[in-house]
Amino acid sequence: MATTGGKDLEVGPLRARPGTALHGWLPVTELADGTPVRVPLALVHGAHPGKVLYVQAVSDGDELNGLGVVREILRRVKPEELTGSIIAVPVLNLPAFYARKALSPIDGQKMNRCFPGNAAGSASDRIAAAIFEMAVIQSDLCLDLHQGGVKPMIDEVRVRVAKEHSVHAACLELARVFGVGYILDQEGPLGQLARVAPDRGIPTVDPELGGCHGWDTDSIDKGVRGVMNVLHHYGFLPGRPQIPERQWVVAGFEPIRAGVGGVVEFAVNLYDQVAPGQPVATVTNLFGEVREVLRAPRPGIVWLRSLYPAVSAGETVLTLGIEPRLL
């Protein structure tokens, strides 16, 4: 287990003394003209020794709600009040952030498929390797803040290790403590931070804070409350977390696809629970005439829906969280 003790907190060129906070830049790779690519990094090193929390945002360049969360946490948390330390990265994937795209414009990779990284690999691999080796492995707990891209989605938290994993129970507890009320408990793809860091014994989750263009203040507020819950529950700060008494856990997703092309009219909203056979949307032609009624194939929670009303045949209209159970 990592502990700050009475020592300085060091990440790359940044070094914070106990009871201080600072921010700066971690060089990670170079552009084609030799211009350095640097990751912004903040250290909040508590006056009292304790655990280390690592928080990162914007590994996908168009998922900005996490940036709003990190900024507010850095405003709120004072090192003199903190037991332990926070290592925070407000924007991990700066090339994609500049381009306002999910994937890196340098190598076309999705950052959250690159962990633990490769110091001799592509640009995204090198960024992942630098932050993993210098920051992540110093931590006791890890939060990788995401959102559902630009598509409307509920606020939820994802546990991305298999149920038989030795750290699964700790990851599920971290998701519960974050406390947005909805949890996906399903092993994630290779290269996700929330799948890789637990292999090093670090409980890690992916809070998915809604989905939108730009950012959404309601989702950001939930994310801030979630990080503060973690800080209170795990002893970084005094105070009681605000954790819902009941939270829904789903085991996976099932898409509902349009069988024909047209314009969608939704019959349900995000967070709604649906029963088998329940109408969830209607596909109409350009004149407003009904072409198809889409129905829920099984019980579930409306988790995500298409951004635009026009859909092609075979396109996903809604996604259900399936096998819901109360935690």
Tab-separated table of C-alpha atoms in Angstrom:
chain	number	residue	atom	x	y	z
A	1	MET	CA	0.000	0.000	0.000
A	2	ALA	CA	1.288	3.441	-0.899
A	3	THR	CA	1.618	6.002	1.861
A	4	THR	CA	2.757	9.575	1.825
A	5	GLY	CA	4.513	9.353	5.200
A	6	GLY	CA	6.454	12.508	5.976
A	7	LYS	CA	8.212	12.475	2.628
A	8	ASP	CA	7.872	14.728	-0.378
A	9	LEU	CA	5.487	13.602	-3.113
A	10	GLU	CA	7.277	13.289	-6.451
A	11	VAL	CA	5.877	12.723	-9.937
A	12	GLY	CA	8.385	13.315	-12.710
A	13	PRO	CA	9.800	16.844	-12.327
A	14	LEU	CA	7.151	17.863	-9.756
A	15	ARG	CA	7.913	17.615	-6.055
A	16	ALA	CA	5.532	18.705	-3.295
A	17	ARG	CA	6.402	18.990	0.381
A	18	PRO	CA	3.879	17.801	3.004
A	19	GLY	CA	1.134	20.373	3.476
A	20	THR	CA	1.574	21.969	0.042
A	21	ALA	CA	-0.076	21.927	-3.374
A	22	LEU	CA	1.438	22.662	-6.763
A	23	HIS	CA	0.866	22.043	-10.438
A	24	GLY	CA	3.027	21.789	-13.513
A	25	TRP	CA	3.741	19.690	-16.576
A	26	LEU	CA	5.062	16.187	-17.217
A	27	PRO	CA	6.892	15.758	-20.584
A	28	VAL	CA	5.692	12.537	-22.246
A	29	THR	CA	6.463	12.561	-25.994
A	30	GLU	CA	7.170	14.859	-28.973
A	31	LEU	CA	5.341	16.051	-32.077
A	32	ALA	CA	6.767	15.695	-35.576
A	33	ASP	CA	8.608	19.037	-35.318
A	34	GLY	CA	10.139	18.147	-31.968
A	35	THR	CA	7.648	20.163	-29.909
A	36	PRO	CA	7.238	18.493	-26.503
A	37	VAL	CA	3.866	17.037	-25.546
A	38	ARG	CA	3.302	17.577	-21.818
A	39	VAL	CA	0.620	16.301	-19.459
A	40	PRO	CA	-0.781	18.804	-16.917
A	41	LEU	CA	-0.373	17.488	-13.403
A	42	ALA	CA	-1.452	18.670	-9.949
A	43	LEU	CA	-0.161	17.422	-6.603
A	44	VAL	CA	-2.031	18.045	-3.356
A	45	HIS	CA	0.235	16.647	-0.637
A	46	GLY	CA	-1.562	16.517	2.696
A	47	ALA	CA	-0.112	17.766	5.938
A	48	HIS	CA	-0.925	14.383	7.483
A	49	PRO	CA	0.422	11.075	6.121
A	50	GLY	CA	-2.017	8.667	4.520
A	51	LYS	CA	-3.171	7.080	1.287
A	52	VAL	CA	-2.715	8.391	-2.256
A	53	LEU	CA	-5.661	8.983	-4.601
A	54	TYR	CA	-4.971	9.243	-8.336
A	55	VAL	CA	-7.609	11.014	-10.474
A	56	GLN	CA	-7.415	11.540	-14.224
A	57	ALA	CA	-9.743	12.995	-16.854
A	58	VAL	CA	-9.991	13.457	-20.629
A	59	SER	CA	-8.244	10.352	-21.868
A	60	ASP	CA	-10.785	10.709	-24.693
A	61	GLY	CA	-10.418	14.240	-26.018
A	62	ASP	CA	-14.142	14.993	-26.317
A	63	GLU	CA	-15.078	13.813	-22.803
A	64	LEU	CA	-14.798	17.029	-20.823
A	65	ASN	CA	-17.027	16.542	-17.771
A	66	GLY	CA	-14.111	14.994	-15.889
A	67	LEU	CA	-12.067	18.147	-16.486
A	68	GLY	CA	-14.794	20.141	-14.764
A	69	VAL	CA	-14.669	17.724	-11.832
A	70	VAL	CA	-10.877	17.858	-11.400
A	71	ARG	CA	-10.829	21.665	-11.526
A	72	GLU	CA	-13.436	21.913	-8.763
A	73	ILE	CA	-11.734	19.318	-6.574
A	74	LEU	CA	-8.452	21.219	-6.820
A	75	ARG	CA	-10.282	24.380	-5.746
A	76	ARG	CA	-11.931	22.710	-2.764
A	77	VAL	CA	-9.265	20.499	-1.225
A	78	LYS	CA	-6.707	22.258	0.958
A	79	PRO	CA	-3.452	20.404	1.695
A	80	GLU	CA	-3.421	21.512	5.317
A	81	GLU	CA	-6.745	19.681	5.829
A	82	LEU	CA	-5.819	16.562	3.869
A	83	THR	CA	-4.696	13.209	5.268
A	84	GLY	CA	-2.794	11.581	2.418
A	85	SER	CA	-2.341	12.966	-1.068
A	86	ILE	CA	-4.031	13.511	-4.416
A	87	ILE	CA	-2.337	13.186	-7.787
A	88	ALA	CA	-4.633	14.723	-10.412
A	89	VAL	CA	-4.404	14.928	-14.204
A	90	PRO	CA	-7.081	17.308	-15.566
A	91	VAL	CA	-6.376	16.408	-19.241
A	92	LEU	CA	-4.456	13.229	-20.043
A	93	ASN	CA	-4.806	13.198	-23.826
A	94	LEU	CA	-3.873	16.747	-24.840
A	95	PRO	CA	-3.520	15.990	-28.591
A	96	ALA	CA	-7.115	14.677	-28.706
A	97	PHE	CA	-8.270	17.514	-26.433
A	98	TYR	CA	-6.882	20.079	-28.877
A	99	ALA	CA	-8.614	18.311	-31.786
A	100	ARG	CA	-11.896	17.941	-29.833
A	101	LYS	CA	-11.958	14.274	-30.849
A	102	ALA	CA	-12.053	11.041	-28.869
A	103	LEU	CA	-8.965	9.569	-30.540
A	104	SER	CA	-5.462	10.984	-30.749
A	105	PRO	CA	-4.823	12.816	-34.031
A	106	ILE	CA	-1.177	11.749	-33.793
A	107	ASP	CA	-1.607	7.977	-33.922
A	108	GLY	CA	-5.387	7.415	-34.144
A	109	GLN	CA	-5.424	5.449	-30.887
A	110	LYS	CA	-7.911	5.447	-28.036
A	111	MET	CA	-5.925	6.254	-24.914
A	112	ASN	CA	-8.033	4.023	-22.675
A	113	ARG	CA	-6.910	0.971	-24.634
A	114	CYS	CA	-3.195	1.730	-24.177
A	115	PHE	CA	-2.517	1.019	-20.497
A	116	PRO	CA	-0.113	0.179	-18.921
A	117	GLY	CA	1.557	1.785	-21.932
A	118	ASN	CA	4.819	1.290	-23.746
A	119	ALA	CA	7.671	3.768	-23.403
A	120	ALA	CA	8.941	2.709	-26.841
A	121	GLY	CA	5.510	2.622	-28.512
A	122	SER	CA	3.277	5.146	-30.257
A	123	ALA	CA	2.506	8.588	-28.848
A	124	SER	CA	-0.539	7.343	-26.923
A	125	ASP	CA	1.406	4.337	-25.598
A	126	ARG	CA	4.143	6.660	-24.359
A	127	ILE	CA	1.706	8.991	-22.609
A	128	ALA	CA	0.015	6.030	-20.918
A	129	ALA	CA	3.353	4.512	-19.870
A	130	ALA	CA	4.663	7.764	-18.399
A	131	ILE	CA	1.582	8.471	-16.320
A	132	PHE	CA	1.172	4.833	-15.250
A	133	GLU	CA	4.761	4.381	-14.081
A	134	MET	CA	5.229	7.817	-12.526
A	135	ALA	CA	1.804	8.430	-10.995
A	136	VAL	CA	-0.700	5.571	-11.052
A	137	ILE	CA	1.472	2.982	-9.337
A	138	GLN	CA	2.077	5.388	-6.444
A	139	SER	CA	-1.625	5.346	-5.602
A	140	ASP	CA	-3.890	3.321	-3.326
A	141	LEU	CA	-7.091	4.217	-5.189
A	142	CYS	CA	-7.687	5.351	-8.757
A	143	LEU	CA	-10.541	7.232	-10.471
A	144	ASP	CA	-10.518	7.447	-14.279
A	145	LEU	CA	-13.185	10.045	-15.120
A	146	HIS	CA	-15.052	9.514	-18.398
A	147	GLN	CA	-18.398	10.216	-20.022
A	148	GLY	CA	-20.352	8.538	-22.807
A	149	GLY	CA	-18.798	10.712	-25.494
A	150	VAL	CA	-21.360	13.102	-26.931
A	151	LYS	CA	-24.325	10.694	-26.748
A	152	PRO	CA	-26.909	11.204	-23.989
A	153	MET	CA	-26.164	8.682	-21.220
A	154	ILE	CA	-26.918	8.266	-17.546
A	155	ASP	CA	-24.365	9.083	-14.860
A	156	GLU	CA	-22.830	5.777	-13.773
A	157	VAL	CA	-19.648	4.059	-12.571
A	158	ARG	CA	-17.960	1.071	-14.220
A	159	VAL	CA	-16.159	-1.799	-12.533
A	160	ARG	CA	-13.947	-3.246	-15.263
A	161	VAL	CA	-12.352	-6.325	-13.683
A	162	ALA	CA	-13.813	-9.836	-13.765
A	163	LYS	CA	-15.833	-10.925	-10.755
A	164	GLU	CA	-13.192	-13.508	-9.819
A	165	HIS	CA	-10.427	-10.870	-9.758
A	166	SER	CA	-8.756	-10.484	-6.360
A	167	VAL	CA	-9.521	-6.736	-6.299
A	168	HIS	CA	-13.088	-6.981	-7.667
A	169	ALA	CA	-14.767	-6.533	-4.279
A	170	ALA	CA	-12.633	-3.449	-3.548
A	171	CYS	CA	-13.450	-1.981	-6.979
A	172	LEU	CA	-17.173	-2.578	-6.474
A	173	GLU	CA	-16.952	-0.918	-3.068
A	174	LEU	CA	-15.163	2.074	-4.606
A	175	ALA	CA	-17.955	2.323	-7.195
A	176	ARG	CA	-20.566	2.170	-4.435
A	177	VAL	CA	-18.804	4.886	-2.460
A	178	PHE	CA	-18.588	7.168	-5.508
A	179	GLY	CA	-22.342	6.993	-5.212
A	180	VAL	CA	-24.057	8.108	-8.414
A	181	GLY	CA	-26.607	5.305	-8.050
A	182	TYR	CA	-25.870	3.212	-11.158
A	183	ILE	CA	-23.005	0.748	-11.658
A	184	LEU	CA	-21.905	-1.420	-14.581
A	185	ASP	CA	-20.152	-4.531	-13.247
A	186	GLN	CA	-18.545	-6.055	-16.339
A	187	GLU	CA	-14.955	-6.861	-17.281
A	188	GLY	CA	-13.631	-4.223	-19.665
A	189	PRO	CA	-11.475	-4.373	-22.812
A	190	LEU	CA	-7.740	-4.887	-22.668
A	191	GLY	CA	-5.803	-1.686	-22.103
A	192	GLN	CA	-8.352	0.079	-19.916
A	193	LEU	CA	-6.809	1.695	-16.851
A	194	ALA	CA	-9.631	0.335	-14.680
A	195	ARG	CA	-8.727	-3.181	-15.817
A	196	VAL	CA	-4.932	-2.815	-15.656
A	197	ALA	CA	-4.361	-0.916	-12.381
A	198	PRO	CA	-6.197	-3.550	-10.279
A	199	ASP	CA	-3.613	-6.076	-11.498
A	200	ARG	CA	-1.153	-3.999	-9.457
A	201	GLY	CA	-3.466	-4.187	-6.446
A	202	ILE	CA	-4.985	-0.706	-6.960
A	203	PRO	CA	-8.815	-0.539	-6.788
A	204	THR	CA	-9.868	1.492	-9.832
A	205	VAL	CA	-13.171	2.497	-11.414
A	206	ASP	CA	-14.414	4.419	-14.446
A	207	PRO	CA	-17.056	6.980	-13.480
A	208	GLU	CA	-18.973	7.705	-16.704
A	209	LEU	CA	-20.423	11.153	-16.148
A	210	GLY	CA	-23.277	11.508	-18.607
A	211	GLY	CA	-22.768	12.282	-22.269
A	212	CYS	CA	-22.925	15.591	-24.097
A	213	HIS	CA	-21.208	18.091	-26.365
A	214	GLY	CA	-18.993	20.342	-24.254
A	215	TRP	CA	-19.827	19.673	-20.646
A	216	ASP	CA	-22.869	19.304	-18.425
A	217	THR	CA	-22.988	20.988	-15.028
A	218	ASP	CA	-25.346	18.401	-13.495
A	219	SER	CA	-22.988	15.547	-14.385
A	220	ILE	CA	-19.999	17.561	-13.182
A	221	ASP	CA	-21.756	18.193	-9.851
A	222	LYS	CA	-22.377	14.447	-9.466
A	223	GLY	CA	-18.727	13.768	-10.255
A	224	VAL	CA	-17.529	16.308	-7.701
A	225	ARG	CA	-19.798	14.775	-5.079
A	226	GLY	CA	-18.464	11.334	-6.030
A	227	VAL	CA	-14.817	12.308	-5.595
A	228	MET	CA	-15.635	14.038	-2.312
A	229	ASN	CA	-17.444	10.861	-1.195
A	230	VAL	CA	-14.243	8.920	-1.844
A	231	LEU	CA	-12.156	11.465	0.057
A	232	HIS	CA	-14.513	11.348	3.054
A	233	HIS	CA	-15.103	7.584	3.110
A	234	TYR	CA	-11.457	6.571	2.804
A	235	GLY	CA	-10.196	9.036	5.395
A	236	PHE	CA	-8.565	11.707	3.241
A	237	LEU	CA	-10.902	14.372	4.646
A	238	PRO	CA	-13.162	14.530	7.702
A	239	GLY	CA	-16.895	14.355	7.136
A	240	ARG	CA	-19.540	11.897	5.977
A	241	PRO	CA	-19.999	10.843	2.352
A	242	GLN	CA	-23.390	11.228	0.651
A	243	ILE	CA	-23.935	7.674	-0.594
A	244	PRO	CA	-27.395	6.539	-1.781
A	245	GLU	CA	-28.897	3.757	0.312
A	246	ARG	CA	-29.891	1.859	-2.840
A	247	GLN	CA	-27.909	1.651	-6.049
A	248	TRP	CA	-28.589	-0.310	-9.226
A	249	VAL	CA	-25.978	-2.659	-10.664
A	250	VAL	CA	-26.211	-4.065	-14.201
A	251	ALA	CA	-24.212	-6.916	-15.691
A	252	GLY	CA	-23.948	-5.656	-19.268
A	253	PHE	CA	-25.649	-3.845	-22.127
A	254	GLU	CA	-28.130	-4.738	-24.839
A	255	PRO	CA	-28.613	-2.407	-27.816
A	256	ILE	CA	-32.024	-1.856	-29.392
A	257	ARG	CA	-31.568	-1.236	-33.117
A	258	ALA	CA	-33.830	0.278	-35.727
A	259	GLY	CA	-34.978	-2.219	-38.328
A	260	VAL	CA	-35.739	0.575	-40.796
A	261	GLY	CA	-34.453	4.044	-41.468
A	262	GLY	CA	-36.307	7.124	-40.322
A	263	VAL	CA	-36.846	9.627	-37.519
A	264	VAL	CA	-37.031	8.383	-33.936
A	265	GLU	CA	-39.641	9.401	-31.374
A	266	PHE	CA	-38.713	8.138	-27.902
A	267	ALA	CA	-41.306	6.687	-25.539
A	268	VAL	CA	-38.923	6.382	-22.578
A	269	ASN	CA	-36.266	8.511	-20.925
A	270	LEU	CA	-32.811	7.827	-19.540
A	271	TYR	CA	-32.938	6.046	-16.138
A	272	ASP	CA	-36.375	4.537	-16.881
A	273	GLN	CA	-36.839	0.869	-16.047
A	274	VAL	CA	-38.559	-1.076	-18.813
A	275	ALA	CA	-40.344	-4.414	-19.002
A	276	PRO	CA	-40.179	-6.997	-21.817
A	277	GLY	CA	-42.354	-5.951	-24.742
A	278	GLN	CA	-42.709	-2.362	-23.568
A	279	PRO	CA	-42.617	0.195	-26.437
A	280	VAL	CA	-39.465	2.296	-26.135
A	281	ALA	CA	-39.384	4.219	-29.421
A	282	THR	CA	-41.148	4.654	-32.733
A	283	VAL	CA	-39.407	5.067	-36.082
A	284	THR	CA	-41.373	7.303	-38.467
A	285	ASN	CA	-40.787	8.376	-42.046
A	286	LEU	CA	-40.019	11.951	-43.034
A	287	PHE	CA	-43.749	12.696	-43.173
A	288	GLY	CA	-44.323	11.546	-39.592
A	289	GLU	CA	-45.962	8.215	-40.457
A	290	VAL	CA	-45.127	5.221	-38.261
A	291	ARG	CA	-42.813	2.651	-39.832
A	292	GLU	CA	-41.745	0.624	-36.792
A	293	VAL	CA	-42.385	0.364	-33.059
A	294	LEU	CA	-39.317	-0.719	-31.076
A	295	ARG	CA	-39.897	-2.729	-27.908
A	296	ALA	CA	-37.713	-3.757	-24.985
A	297	PRO	CA	-36.518	-7.342	-25.498
A	298	ARG	CA	-35.957	-7.920	-21.767
A	299	PRO	CA	-36.077	-6.092	-18.432
A	300	GLY	CA	-33.551	-3.303	-18.148
A	301	ILE	CA	-32.669	0.306	-17.448
A	302	VAL	CA	-32.492	2.890	-20.234
A	303	TRP	CA	-28.764	3.634	-20.141
A	304	LEU	CA	-27.921	5.437	-23.382
A	305	ARG	CA	-29.756	6.753	-26.431
A	306	SER	CA	-28.865	8.066	-29.855
A	307	LEU	CA	-27.837	11.694	-30.121
A	308	TYR	CA	-29.619	12.536	-33.374
A	309	PRO	CA	-33.261	11.751	-34.168
A	310	ALA	CA	-32.511	10.418	-37.670
A	311	VAL	CA	-31.323	6.789	-37.764
A	312	SER	CA	-30.406	4.294	-40.449
A	313	ALA	CA	-31.522	0.677	-40.503
A	314	GLY	CA	-29.399	-1.282	-38.033
A	315	GLU	CA	-28.367	1.777	-36.027
A	316	THR	CA	-28.612	1.631	-32.228
A	317	VAL	CA	-31.463	3.774	-30.930
A	318	LEU	CA	-31.322	2.864	-27.238
A	319	THR	CA	-29.031	0.810	-25.034
A	320	LEU	CA	-30.371	-1.024	-22.005
A	321	GLY	CA	-28.453	-1.927	-18.864
A	322	ILE	CA	-29.462	-5.557	-18.343
A	323	GLU	CA	-29.847	-7.912	-15.391
A	324	PRO	CA	-30.419	-5.031	-12.981
A	325	ARG	CA	-30.096	-5.735	-9.276
A	326	LEU	CA	-29.990	-3.597	-6.174
A	327	LEU	CA	-26.683	-3.241	-4.360
